[in-house]
């Protein structure tokens, strides 16, 4: 038997129910893992609330790292004892789980379970945002919202490694200091300052080439005013609530802007896709160009409190649940 947080109804954090479940043997194309570390992400919240419709019931969680303890039929490239990480398939908030083998990536010797579980989903997101959604180039200027969060910190560091100029926003002076330590050229406390005015001043009135916004409703429309003509708005999250366009013509009014709403599911459609992103991320970590901040750790049994803290925007960097 394995402990697992099961969601049987959409709703608040109280819908995360700790149960004992029978995991069973892996089927064709599956691995059985013993989790060593589990990542906490906003997508976990979106699935629990029903914003992202996930068939009920399901075991929560989308990211983790662990040891292969059984290999199903027709699986190649993995064996018992392998160290692996994954992002994407629900089922992470558990001691043990079954995982499609094509969703697993091998861990290099220099990457710990904890770093992998803290970084893979967030780092893979940063990879596709900076390389596939828009191929960021040296000299371009970007705005990153929630830049002190787990994805935000990786975005800032990776964009600086590419050679971009980076403006980051955060919700406190302490978080802004974290953003500066990640290499941002400018950090703006959006609770005490006008980030649109700050962007305009920093760019000499030109605006940024790209906005990366994982906050959603609270920042979407003001962010359009931060873009240069024909700039790109990348809305990749809904931490403050879902975004709705008031009217399509607003993009014309503000300079023939582009908007996209990417998701990991849309970009990581094959095993090669996620392994490409993971290889790039792990290489950047091993080179020291990306440092992964694990700022909160909790026992797996405290998953409810961990999600509550995440929703309250009371965390920085990455949070781990430890079985």
PDB file of C-alpha atoms in Angstrom:
ATOM      1  CA  UNK A   1       0.000   0.000   0.000  1.00  0.00           C
ATOM      2  CA  UNK A   2       1.080   3.571  -0.685  1.00  0.00           C
ATOM      3  CA  UNK A   3      -0.044   6.853   0.822  1.00  0.00           C
ATOM      4  CA  UNK A   4      -1.544   9.161  -1.790  1.00  0.00           C
ATOM      5  CA  UNK A   5      -3.474  12.432  -1.832  1.00  0.00           C
ATOM      6  CA  UNK A   6      -6.606  11.690  -3.855  1.00  0.00           C
ATOM      7  CA  UNK A   7      -9.015  14.296  -5.245  1.00  0.00           C
ATOM      8  CA  UNK A   8     -12.563  12.952  -5.567  1.00  0.00           C
ATOM      9  CA  UNK A   9     -14.352  16.298  -5.974  1.00  0.00           C
ATOM     10  CA  UNK A  10     -13.149  19.631  -7.349  1.00  0.00           C
ATOM     11  CA  UNK A  11     -12.793  22.404  -4.792  1.00  0.00           C
ATOM     12  CA  UNK A  12     -10.557  23.862  -2.112  1.00  0.00           C
ATOM     13  CA  UNK A  13      -7.483  22.364  -0.441  1.00  0.00           C
ATOM     14  CA  UNK A  14      -9.765  20.257   1.770  1.00  0.00           C
ATOM     15  CA  UNK A  15     -10.485  18.115  -1.300  1.00  0.00           C
ATOM     16  CA  UNK A  16      -6.980  16.654  -0.998  1.00  0.00           C
ATOM     17  CA  UNK A  17      -7.649  13.445   0.918  1.00  0.00           C
ATOM     18  CA  UNK A  18      -4.790  11.316   2.233  1.00  0.00           C
ATOM     19  CA  UNK A  19      -5.602   7.670   1.503  1.00  0.00           C
ATOM     20  CA  UNK A  20      -3.859   4.318   1.398  1.00  0.00           C
ATOM     21  CA  UNK A  21      -3.980   2.961  -2.154  1.00  0.00           C
ATOM     22  CA  UNK A  22      -2.843  -0.216  -3.873  1.00  0.00           C
ATOM     23  CA  UNK A  23      -0.368   0.708  -6.600  1.00  0.00           C
ATOM     24  CA  UNK A  24       0.033  -2.711  -8.187  1.00  0.00           C
ATOM     25  CA  UNK A  25       2.519  -3.915 -10.771  1.00  0.00           C
ATOM     26  CA  UNK A  26       3.451  -1.790 -13.806  1.00  0.00           C
ATOM     27  CA  UNK A  27       1.585  -2.589 -17.009  1.00  0.00           C
ATOM     28  CA  UNK A  28       2.898  -2.427 -20.569  1.00  0.00           C
ATOM     29  CA  UNK A  29       4.906   0.730 -21.133  1.00  0.00           C
ATOM     30  CA  UNK A  30       4.935   1.646 -17.435  1.00  0.00           C
ATOM     31  CA  UNK A  31       7.459   2.069 -14.644  1.00  0.00           C
ATOM     32  CA  UNK A  32       6.786   1.716 -10.939  1.00  0.00           C
ATOM     33  CA  UNK A  33       8.578   4.387  -8.921  1.00  0.00           C
ATOM     34  CA  UNK A  34       9.296   5.044  -5.289  1.00  0.00           C
ATOM     35  CA  UNK A  35       9.214   8.823  -5.011  1.00  0.00           C
ATOM     36  CA  UNK A  36      12.133  10.476  -3.244  1.00  0.00           C
ATOM     37  CA  UNK A  37      10.991  14.086  -3.727  1.00  0.00           C
ATOM     38  CA  UNK A  38       7.813  15.680  -5.111  1.00  0.00           C
ATOM     39  CA  UNK A  39       7.459  19.131  -6.641  1.00  0.00           C
ATOM     40  CA  UNK A  40       4.646  21.584  -5.846  1.00  0.00           C
ATOM     41  CA  UNK A  41       3.235  23.623  -8.735  1.00  0.00           C
ATOM     42  CA  UNK A  42       0.286  25.893  -9.523  1.00  0.00           C
ATOM     43  CA  UNK A  43      -0.978  23.357 -12.051  1.00  0.00           C
ATOM     44  CA  UNK A  44      -1.675  21.098  -9.055  1.00  0.00           C
ATOM     45  CA  UNK A  45      -4.028  23.787  -7.748  1.00  0.00           C
ATOM     46  CA  UNK A  46      -5.695  24.329 -11.127  1.00  0.00           C
ATOM     47  CA  UNK A  47      -6.455  20.602 -11.358  1.00  0.00           C
ATOM     48  CA  UNK A  48      -7.760  20.398  -7.791  1.00  0.00           C
ATOM     49  CA  UNK A  49     -10.156  23.327  -8.313  1.00  0.00           C
ATOM     50  CA  UNK A  50     -11.354  22.034 -11.678  1.00  0.00           C
ATOM     51  CA  UNK A  51      -9.974  24.976 -13.663  1.00  0.00           C
ATOM     52  CA  UNK A  52      -8.058  22.325 -15.593  1.00  0.00           C
ATOM     53  CA  UNK A  53     -10.532  19.473 -15.909  1.00  0.00           C
ATOM     54  CA  UNK A  54      -8.839  16.254 -14.809  1.00  0.00           C
ATOM     55  CA  UNK A  55     -10.992  13.103 -14.715  1.00  0.00           C
ATOM     56  CA  UNK A  56     -12.063  12.285 -11.158  1.00  0.00           C
ATOM     57  CA  UNK A  57     -10.853  10.707  -8.999  1.00  0.00           C
ATOM     58  CA  UNK A  58      -7.139  11.348  -9.411  1.00  0.00           C
ATOM     59  CA  UNK A  59      -3.995  11.443  -7.309  1.00  0.00           C
ATOM     60  CA  UNK A  60      -2.715  15.014  -7.238  1.00  0.00           C
ATOM     61  CA  UNK A  61       0.693  16.241  -8.332  1.00  0.00           C
ATOM     62  CA  UNK A  62       2.572  16.550 -11.605  1.00  0.00           C
ATOM     63  CA  UNK A  63       6.289  16.477 -10.796  1.00  0.00           C
ATOM     64  CA  UNK A  64       8.658  14.250  -8.912  1.00  0.00           C
ATOM     65  CA  UNK A  65      11.835  12.226  -8.834  1.00  0.00           C
ATOM     66  CA  UNK A  66      12.507   8.762  -7.563  1.00  0.00           C
ATOM     67  CA  UNK A  67      13.883   5.267  -8.011  1.00  0.00           C
ATOM     68  CA  UNK A  68      12.553   2.693 -10.451  1.00  0.00           C
ATOM     69  CA  UNK A  69      11.399  -0.331  -8.424  1.00  0.00           C
ATOM     70  CA  UNK A  70       9.711  -2.320 -11.224  1.00  0.00           C
ATOM     71  CA  UNK A  71       9.632  -2.223 -15.016  1.00  0.00           C
ATOM     72  CA  UNK A  72       6.590  -3.197 -17.060  1.00  0.00           C
ATOM     73  CA  UNK A  73       6.455  -5.232 -20.275  1.00  0.00           C
ATOM     74  CA  UNK A  74       7.666  -3.639 -23.498  1.00  0.00           C
ATOM     75  CA  UNK A  75       9.726  -0.990 -21.674  1.00  0.00           C
ATOM     76  CA  UNK A  76      13.222  -0.343 -22.970  1.00  0.00           C
ATOM     77  CA  UNK A  77      15.887   2.018 -21.675  1.00  0.00           C
ATOM     78  CA  UNK A  78      15.038   1.657 -17.983  1.00  0.00           C
ATOM     79  CA  UNK A  79      15.848  -0.891 -15.307  1.00  0.00           C
ATOM     80  CA  UNK A  80      15.235  -1.387 -11.610  1.00  0.00           C
ATOM     81  CA  UNK A  81      17.410   0.979  -9.588  1.00  0.00           C
ATOM     82  CA  UNK A  82      17.494   3.791 -12.175  1.00  0.00           C
ATOM     83  CA  UNK A  83      17.212   7.348 -10.891  1.00  0.00           C
ATOM     84  CA  UNK A  84      14.534   9.219 -12.839  1.00  0.00           C
ATOM     85  CA  UNK A  85      12.427  12.372 -12.801  1.00  0.00           C
ATOM     86  CA  UNK A  86       9.141  13.237 -14.467  1.00  0.00           C
ATOM     87  CA  UNK A  87       6.738  16.098 -15.081  1.00  0.00           C
ATOM     88  CA  UNK A  88       3.243  16.060 -16.535  1.00  0.00           C
ATOM     89  CA  UNK A  89       1.247  12.953 -15.573  1.00  0.00           C
ATOM     90  CA  UNK A  90      -0.850  13.343 -12.417  1.00  0.00           C
ATOM     91  CA  UNK A  91      -0.109  11.039  -9.518  1.00  0.00           C
ATOM     92  CA  UNK A  92       2.947  12.591  -7.867  1.00  0.00           C
ATOM     93  CA  UNK A  93       1.598  13.164  -4.329  1.00  0.00           C
ATOM     94  CA  UNK A  94       2.287   9.569  -3.292  1.00  0.00           C
ATOM     95  CA  UNK A  95       4.960   7.335  -1.823  1.00  0.00           C
ATOM     96  CA  UNK A  96       4.852   5.100  -4.906  1.00  0.00           C
ATOM     97  CA  UNK A  97       3.260   5.474  -8.318  1.00  0.00           C
ATOM     98  CA  UNK A  98       2.979   4.059 -11.816  1.00  0.00           C
ATOM     99  CA  UNK A  99       4.346   6.249 -14.605  1.00  0.00           C
ATOM    100  CA  UNK A 100       4.365   5.951 -18.406  1.00  0.00           C
ATOM    101  CA  UNK A 101       7.988   5.252 -19.284  1.00  0.00           C
ATOM    102  CA  UNK A 102       7.915   7.814 -22.076  1.00  0.00           C
ATOM    103  CA  UNK A 103       7.346  10.534 -19.448  1.00  0.00           C
ATOM    104  CA  UNK A 104      10.469   9.642 -17.441  1.00  0.00           C
ATOM    105  CA  UNK A 105      13.939  11.123 -17.862  1.00  0.00           C
ATOM    106  CA  UNK A 106      17.180   9.749 -16.491  1.00  0.00           C
ATOM    107  CA  UNK A 107      18.944  11.856 -13.875  1.00  0.00           C
ATOM    108  CA  UNK A 108      22.600  12.736 -14.465  1.00  0.00           C
ATOM    109  CA  UNK A 109      24.889  11.779 -11.604  1.00  0.00           C
ATOM    110  CA  UNK A 110      25.287  15.420 -10.576  1.00  0.00           C
ATOM    111  CA  UNK A 111      21.539  16.106 -10.225  1.00  0.00           C
ATOM    112  CA  UNK A 112      19.936  15.119  -6.926  1.00  0.00           C
ATOM    113  CA  UNK A 113      16.391  13.862  -6.531  1.00  0.00           C
ATOM    114  CA  UNK A 114      15.559  17.092  -4.696  1.00  0.00           C
ATOM    115  CA  UNK A 115      16.898  19.405  -7.408  1.00  0.00           C
ATOM    116  CA  UNK A 116      15.184  17.381 -10.128  1.00  0.00           C
ATOM    117  CA  UNK A 117      11.807  17.443  -8.365  1.00  0.00           C
ATOM    118  CA  UNK A 118      12.147  21.156  -7.707  1.00  0.00           C
ATOM    119  CA  UNK A 119      13.220  22.079 -11.222  1.00  0.00           C
ATOM    120  CA  UNK A 120      11.998  19.749 -13.962  1.00  0.00           C
ATOM    121  CA  UNK A 121       8.453  21.029 -14.516  1.00  0.00           C
ATOM    122  CA  UNK A 122       9.394  24.653 -13.904  1.00  0.00           C
ATOM    123  CA  UNK A 123      12.627  24.392 -15.894  1.00  0.00           C
ATOM    124  CA  UNK A 124      10.985  22.570 -18.781  1.00  0.00           C
ATOM    125  CA  UNK A 125       8.388  25.353 -18.825  1.00  0.00           C
ATOM    126  CA  UNK A 126      11.148  27.954 -18.955  1.00  0.00           C
ATOM    127  CA  UNK A 127      12.809  26.004 -21.768  1.00  0.00           C
ATOM    128  CA  UNK A 128       9.808  25.971 -24.070  1.00  0.00           C
ATOM    129  CA  UNK A 129       8.925  29.585 -23.256  1.00  0.00           C
ATOM    130  CA  UNK A 130      12.424  30.837 -24.093  1.00  0.00           C
ATOM    131  CA  UNK A 131      13.232  28.522 -27.003  1.00  0.00           C
ATOM    132  CA  UNK A 132      10.021  27.347 -28.637  1.00  0.00           C
ATOM    133  CA  UNK A 133       7.226  29.835 -27.822  1.00  0.00           C
ATOM    134  CA  UNK A 134       9.612  32.642 -28.728  1.00  0.00           C
ATOM    135  CA  UNK A 135      13.262  32.047 -29.521  1.00  0.00           C
ATOM    136  CA  UNK A 136      14.731  34.660 -27.200  1.00  0.00           C
ATOM    137  CA  UNK A 137      17.780  36.453 -28.573  1.00  0.00           C
ATOM    138  CA  UNK A 138      20.626  38.330 -26.952  1.00  0.00           C
ATOM    139  CA  UNK A 139      19.782  41.995 -26.642  1.00  0.00           C
ATOM    140  CA  UNK A 140      16.020  41.555 -26.417  1.00  0.00           C
ATOM    141  CA  UNK A 141      14.199  42.901 -23.359  1.00  0.00           C
ATOM    142  CA  UNK A 142      11.600  40.873 -21.473  1.00  0.00           C
ATOM    143  CA  UNK A 143       9.275  41.290 -18.504  1.00  0.00           C
ATOM    144  CA  UNK A 144       8.817  38.317 -16.153  1.00  0.00           C
ATOM    145  CA  UNK A 145       5.975  38.406 -13.639  1.00  0.00           C
ATOM    146  CA  UNK A 146       6.203  36.468 -10.354  1.00  0.00           C
ATOM    147  CA  UNK A 147       9.939  36.418 -10.927  1.00  0.00           C
ATOM    148  CA  UNK A 148      10.743  35.255  -7.384  1.00  0.00           C
ATOM    149  CA  UNK A 149       8.752  32.036  -7.819  1.00  0.00           C
ATOM    150  CA  UNK A 150      10.183  28.733  -8.925  1.00  0.00           C
ATOM    151  CA  UNK A 151       9.498  29.173 -12.632  1.00  0.00           C
ATOM    152  CA  UNK A 152      10.253  32.883 -12.486  1.00  0.00           C
ATOM    153  CA  UNK A 153      13.707  32.424 -10.991  1.00  0.00           C
ATOM    154  CA  UNK A 154      14.661  29.906 -13.669  1.00  0.00           C
ATOM    155  CA  UNK A 155      13.236  32.139 -16.419  1.00  0.00           C
ATOM    156  CA  UNK A 156      15.274  35.113 -15.217  1.00  0.00           C
ATOM    157  CA  UNK A 157      18.528  33.148 -14.963  1.00  0.00           C
ATOM    158  CA  UNK A 158      18.091  31.397 -18.303  1.00  0.00           C
ATOM    159  CA  UNK A 159      17.146  34.607 -20.111  1.00  0.00           C
ATOM    160  CA  UNK A 160      20.219  36.346 -18.693  1.00  0.00           C
ATOM    161  CA  UNK A 161      22.384  33.418 -19.823  1.00  0.00           C
ATOM    162  CA  UNK A 162      21.006  33.964 -23.342  1.00  0.00           C
ATOM    163  CA  UNK A 163      21.955  37.643 -23.128  1.00  0.00           C
ATOM    164  CA  UNK A 164      18.568  39.297 -22.716  1.00  0.00           C
ATOM    165  CA  UNK A 165      17.736  42.294 -20.565  1.00  0.00           C
ATOM    166  CA  UNK A 166      15.293  41.203 -17.863  1.00  0.00           C
ATOM    167  CA  UNK A 167      12.743  43.100 -15.788  1.00  0.00           C
ATOM    168  CA  UNK A 168      11.110  41.071 -13.020  1.00  0.00           C
ATOM    169  CA  UNK A 169       8.135  41.811 -10.797  1.00  0.00           C
ATOM    170  CA  UNK A 170       7.439  40.439  -7.336  1.00  0.00           C
ATOM    171  CA  UNK A 171       5.114  41.161  -4.439  1.00  0.00           C
ATOM    172  CA  UNK A 172       7.522  42.398  -1.755  1.00  0.00           C
ATOM    173  CA  UNK A 173      10.875  44.116  -1.351  1.00  0.00           C
ATOM    174  CA  UNK A 174      12.326  40.847  -0.042  1.00  0.00           C
ATOM    175  CA  UNK A 175      11.162  39.000  -3.147  1.00  0.00           C
ATOM    176  CA  UNK A 176      12.540  41.771  -5.351  1.00  0.00           C
ATOM    177  CA  UNK A 177      15.952  41.230  -3.779  1.00  0.00           C
ATOM    178  CA  UNK A 178      15.723  37.548  -4.762  1.00  0.00           C
ATOM    179  CA  UNK A 179      14.898  38.612  -8.330  1.00  0.00           C
ATOM    180  CA  UNK A 180      17.975  40.864  -8.423  1.00  0.00           C
ATOM    181  CA  UNK A 181      20.142  38.037  -7.084  1.00  0.00           C
ATOM    182  CA  UNK A 182      18.939  35.927 -10.032  1.00  0.00           C
ATOM    183  CA  UNK A 183      20.438  38.537 -12.343  1.00  0.00           C
ATOM    184  CA  UNK A 184      17.474  40.724 -13.303  1.00  0.00           C
ATOM    185  CA  UNK A 185      18.416  44.175 -14.557  1.00  0.00           C
ATOM    186  CA  UNK A 186      15.411  45.685 -12.774  1.00  0.00           C
ATOM    187  CA  UNK A 187      13.083  44.342 -10.072  1.00  0.00           C
ATOM    188  CA  UNK A 188       9.732  46.033  -9.431  1.00  0.00           C
ATOM    189  CA  UNK A 189       7.539  45.562  -6.363  1.00  0.00           C
ATOM    190  CA  UNK A 190       4.138  45.576  -8.031  1.00  0.00           C
ATOM    191  CA  UNK A 191       2.382  46.146  -4.690  1.00  0.00           C
ATOM    192  CA  UNK A 192       4.119  49.462  -4.037  1.00  0.00           C
ATOM    193  CA  UNK A 193       5.075  50.579  -7.544  1.00  0.00           C
ATOM    194  CA  UNK A 194       3.569  50.939 -11.011  1.00  0.00           C
ATOM    195  CA  UNK A 195       5.224  48.215 -13.079  1.00  0.00           C
ATOM    196  CA  UNK A 196       3.974  49.721 -16.352  1.00  0.00           C
ATOM    197  CA  UNK A 197       5.648  53.042 -15.541  1.00  0.00           C
ATOM    198  CA  UNK A 198       8.784  51.217 -14.424  1.00  0.00           C
ATOM    199  CA  UNK A 199       8.985  49.285 -17.682  1.00  0.00           C
ATOM    200  CA  UNK A 200       8.444  52.409 -19.769  1.00  0.00           C
ATOM    201  CA  UNK A 201      11.174  54.263 -17.878  1.00  0.00           C
ATOM    202  CA  UNK A 202      13.641  51.377 -18.155  1.00  0.00           C
ATOM    203  CA  UNK A 203      13.060  50.964 -21.892  1.00  0.00           C
ATOM    204  CA  UNK A 204      12.995  54.674 -22.726  1.00  0.00           C
ATOM    205  CA  UNK A 205       9.321  54.427 -23.620  1.00  0.00           C
ATOM    206  CA  UNK A 206       9.833  51.633 -26.182  1.00  0.00           C
ATOM    207  CA  UNK A 207       8.390  48.737 -24.208  1.00  0.00           C
ATOM    208  CA  UNK A 208       9.609  45.159 -23.949  1.00  0.00           C
ATOM    209  CA  UNK A 209       9.803  42.539 -26.684  1.00  0.00           C
ATOM    210  CA  UNK A 210       8.064  39.827 -24.654  1.00  0.00           C
ATOM    211  CA  UNK A 211       6.042  39.588 -21.435  1.00  0.00           C
ATOM    212  CA  UNK A 212       6.064  36.217 -19.641  1.00  0.00           C
ATOM    213  CA  UNK A 213       3.033  36.193 -17.347  1.00  0.00           C
ATOM    214  CA  UNK A 214       2.152  33.314 -15.055  1.00  0.00           C
ATOM    215  CA  UNK A 215      -0.026  35.501 -12.805  1.00  0.00           C
ATOM    216  CA  UNK A 216      -3.021  35.901 -15.100  1.00  0.00           C
ATOM    217  CA  UNK A 217      -6.043  38.055 -14.430  1.00  0.00           C
ATOM    218  CA  UNK A 218      -4.383  40.696 -12.227  1.00  0.00           C
ATOM    219  CA  UNK A 219      -1.517  41.476 -14.593  1.00  0.00           C
ATOM    220  CA  UNK A 220      -2.775  40.639 -18.086  1.00  0.00           C
ATOM    221  CA  UNK A 221      -4.193  43.951 -19.318  1.00  0.00           C
ATOM    222  CA  UNK A 222      -1.543  46.218 -17.738  1.00  0.00           C
ATOM    223  CA  UNK A 223       1.095  43.956 -19.275  1.00  0.00           C
ATOM    224  CA  UNK A 224      -0.191  44.768 -22.755  1.00  0.00           C
ATOM    225  CA  UNK A 225       0.849  48.370 -22.073  1.00  0.00           C
ATOM    226  CA  UNK A 226       4.401  47.165 -21.399  1.00  0.00           C
ATOM    227  CA  UNK A 227       4.916  45.759 -24.893  1.00  0.00           C
ATOM    228  CA  UNK A 228       6.532  47.402 -27.880  1.00  0.00           C
ATOM    229  CA  UNK A 229       4.518  47.516 -31.109  1.00  0.00           C
ATOM    230  CA  UNK A 230       4.105  43.942 -32.416  1.00  0.00           C
ATOM    231  CA  UNK A 231       5.409  42.617 -29.116  1.00  0.00           C
ATOM    232  CA  UNK A 232       4.416  39.217 -27.718  1.00  0.00           C
ATOM    233  CA  UNK A 233       2.303  38.555 -24.620  1.00  0.00           C
ATOM    234  CA  UNK A 234       2.923  35.031 -23.303  1.00  0.00           C
ATOM    235  CA  UNK A 235       0.201  34.180 -20.779  1.00  0.00           C
ATOM    236  CA  UNK A 236       1.222  30.822 -19.324  1.00  0.00           C
ATOM    237  CA  UNK A 237      -0.509  30.737 -15.924  1.00  0.00           C
ATOM    238  CA  UNK A 238      -3.510  31.807 -13.858  1.00  0.00           C
ATOM    239  CA  UNK A 239      -2.206  32.295 -10.308  1.00  0.00           C
ATOM    240  CA  UNK A 240      -4.561  35.273  -9.754  1.00  0.00           C
ATOM    241  CA  UNK A 241      -7.411  33.859 -11.828  1.00  0.00           C
ATOM    242  CA  UNK A 242      -8.106  33.020 -15.470  1.00  0.00           C
ATOM    243  CA  UNK A 243      -7.699  35.600 -18.213  1.00  0.00           C
ATOM    244  CA  UNK A 244     -10.447  36.672 -20.597  1.00  0.00           C
ATOM    245  CA  UNK A 245      -9.927  39.092 -23.454  1.00  0.00           C
ATOM    246  CA  UNK A 246     -12.320  42.062 -23.250  1.00  0.00           C
ATOM    247  CA  UNK A 247     -12.252  42.327 -27.046  1.00  0.00           C
ATOM    248  CA  UNK A 248      -9.783  41.281 -29.717  1.00  0.00           C
ATOM    249  CA  UNK A 249      -9.409  44.845 -30.956  1.00  0.00           C
ATOM    250  CA  UNK A 250      -7.457  45.804 -27.836  1.00  0.00           C
ATOM    251  CA  UNK A 251      -4.445  44.141 -29.460  1.00  0.00           C
ATOM    252  CA  UNK A 252      -4.755  46.469 -32.452  1.00  0.00           C
ATOM    253  CA  UNK A 253      -5.223  49.528 -30.241  1.00  0.00           C
ATOM    254  CA  UNK A 254      -2.033  48.814 -28.323  1.00  0.00           C
ATOM    255  CA  UNK A 255       0.250  48.253 -31.303  1.00  0.00           C
ATOM    256  CA  UNK A 256      -0.718  45.154 -33.305  1.00  0.00           C
ATOM    257  CA  UNK A 257       0.290  42.898 -30.431  1.00  0.00           C
ATOM    258  CA  UNK A 258       0.543  39.104 -30.387  1.00  0.00           C
ATOM    259  CA  UNK A 259      -0.859  36.933 -27.573  1.00  0.00           C
ATOM    260  CA  UNK A 260      -0.324  33.226 -26.949  1.00  0.00           C
ATOM    261  CA  UNK A 261      -1.507  30.860 -24.202  1.00  0.00           C
ATOM    262  CA  UNK A 262       0.962  27.947 -24.181  1.00  0.00           C
ATOM    263  CA  UNK A 263       0.893  24.870 -21.953  1.00  0.00           C
ATOM    264  CA  UNK A 264       3.360  22.098 -21.281  1.00  0.00           C
ATOM    265  CA  UNK A 265       0.860  19.563 -22.596  1.00  0.00           C
ATOM    266  CA  UNK A 266       0.882  21.372 -25.923  1.00  0.00           C
ATOM    267  CA  UNK A 267       4.662  21.447 -26.195  1.00  0.00           C
ATOM    268  CA  UNK A 268       5.700  18.123 -24.620  1.00  0.00           C
ATOM    269  CA  UNK A 269       3.796  15.725 -26.836  1.00  0.00           C
ATOM    270  CA  UNK A 270       6.529  13.099 -27.266  1.00  0.00           C
ATOM    271  CA  UNK A 271       9.266  11.502 -25.184  1.00  0.00           C
ATOM    272  CA  UNK A 272      11.823  13.324 -27.332  1.00  0.00           C
ATOM    273  CA  UNK A 273      10.249  16.690 -26.505  1.00  0.00           C
ATOM    274  CA  UNK A 274      10.547  16.367 -22.725  1.00  0.00           C
ATOM    275  CA  UNK A 275      13.984  14.749 -22.893  1.00  0.00           C
ATOM    276  CA  UNK A 276      15.249  17.613 -25.067  1.00  0.00           C
ATOM    277  CA  UNK A 277      14.040  20.103 -22.466  1.00  0.00           C
ATOM    278  CA  UNK A 278      15.381  18.062 -19.549  1.00  0.00           C
ATOM    279  CA  UNK A 279      18.821  17.652 -21.132  1.00  0.00           C
ATOM    280  CA  UNK A 280      19.053  21.403 -21.710  1.00  0.00           C
ATOM    281  CA  UNK A 281      17.912  22.187 -18.164  1.00  0.00           C
ATOM    282  CA  UNK A 282      20.212  19.701 -16.442  1.00  0.00           C
ATOM    283  CA  UNK A 283      23.133  20.976 -18.519  1.00  0.00           C
ATOM    284  CA  UNK A 284      22.458  24.562 -17.424  1.00  0.00           C
ATOM    285  CA  UNK A 285      22.266  23.452 -13.779  1.00  0.00           C
ATOM    286  CA  UNK A 286      25.494  21.430 -13.991  1.00  0.00           C
ATOM    287  CA  UNK A 287      27.257  24.401 -15.623  1.00  0.00           C
ATOM    288  CA  UNK A 288      26.135  26.593 -12.711  1.00  0.00           C
ATOM    289  CA  UNK A 289      24.217  28.953 -14.973  1.00  0.00           C
ATOM    290  CA  UNK A 290      20.925  28.100 -13.264  1.00  0.00           C
ATOM    291  CA  UNK A 291      20.729  27.710  -9.500  1.00  0.00           C
ATOM    292  CA  UNK A 292      17.602  26.004  -8.182  1.00  0.00           C
ATOM    293  CA  UNK A 293      16.176  27.544  -5.011  1.00  0.00           C
ATOM    294  CA  UNK A 294      14.444  25.022  -2.744  1.00  0.00           C
ATOM    295  CA  UNK A 295      13.019  27.437  -0.205  1.00  0.00           C
ATOM    296  CA  UNK A 296      10.355  25.263   1.422  1.00  0.00           C
ATOM    297  CA  UNK A 297      10.246  21.551   2.247  1.00  0.00           C
ATOM    298  CA  UNK A 298       7.370  19.737   3.924  1.00  0.00           C
ATOM    299  CA  UNK A 299       6.522  16.108   4.655  1.00  0.00           C
ATOM    300  CA  UNK A 300       4.155  14.614   2.081  1.00  0.00           C
ATOM    301  CA  UNK A 301       1.465  14.497   4.774  1.00  0.00           C
ATOM    302  CA  UNK A 302       1.415  18.330   4.772  1.00  0.00           C
ATOM    303  CA  UNK A 303       0.403  18.670   1.116  1.00  0.00           C
ATOM    304  CA  UNK A 304      -2.783  20.565   2.037  1.00  0.00           C
ATOM    305  CA  UNK A 305      -0.861  23.244   3.945  1.00  0.00           C
ATOM    306  CA  UNK A 306       1.705  23.410   1.129  1.00  0.00           C
ATOM    307  CA  UNK A 307      -0.987  24.168  -1.460  1.00  0.00           C
ATOM    308  CA  UNK A 308      -2.550  26.750   0.845  1.00  0.00           C
ATOM    309  CA  UNK A 309       0.794  28.563   1.145  1.00  0.00           C
ATOM    310  CA  UNK A 310       1.289  28.447  -2.618  1.00  0.00           C
ATOM    311  CA  UNK A 311      -2.161  29.920  -3.305  1.00  0.00           C
ATOM    312  CA  UNK A 312      -1.519  32.657  -0.729  1.00  0.00           C
ATOM    313  CA  UNK A 313       1.627  33.639  -2.638  1.00  0.00           C
ATOM    314  CA  UNK A 314       3.544  32.979   0.604  1.00  0.00           C
ATOM    315  CA  UNK A 315       6.359  31.012  -1.031  1.00  0.00           C
ATOM    316  CA  UNK A 316       9.487  31.784  -3.000  1.00  0.00           C
ATOM    317  CA  UNK A 317      11.468  29.482  -5.252  1.00  0.00           C
ATOM    318  CA  UNK A 318      10.394  25.834  -5.183  1.00  0.00           C
ATOM    319  CA  UNK A 319       8.536  23.817  -2.557  1.00  0.00           C
ATOM    320  CA  UNK A 320       9.192  20.098  -2.100  1.00  0.00           C
ATOM    321  CA  UNK A 321       7.039  17.425  -0.502  1.00  0.00           C
ATOM    322  CA  UNK A 322       9.165  14.618   0.940  1.00  0.00           C
ATOM    323  CA  UNK A 323       7.677  11.108   1.315  1.00  0.00           C
TER     324      UNK A 323
END
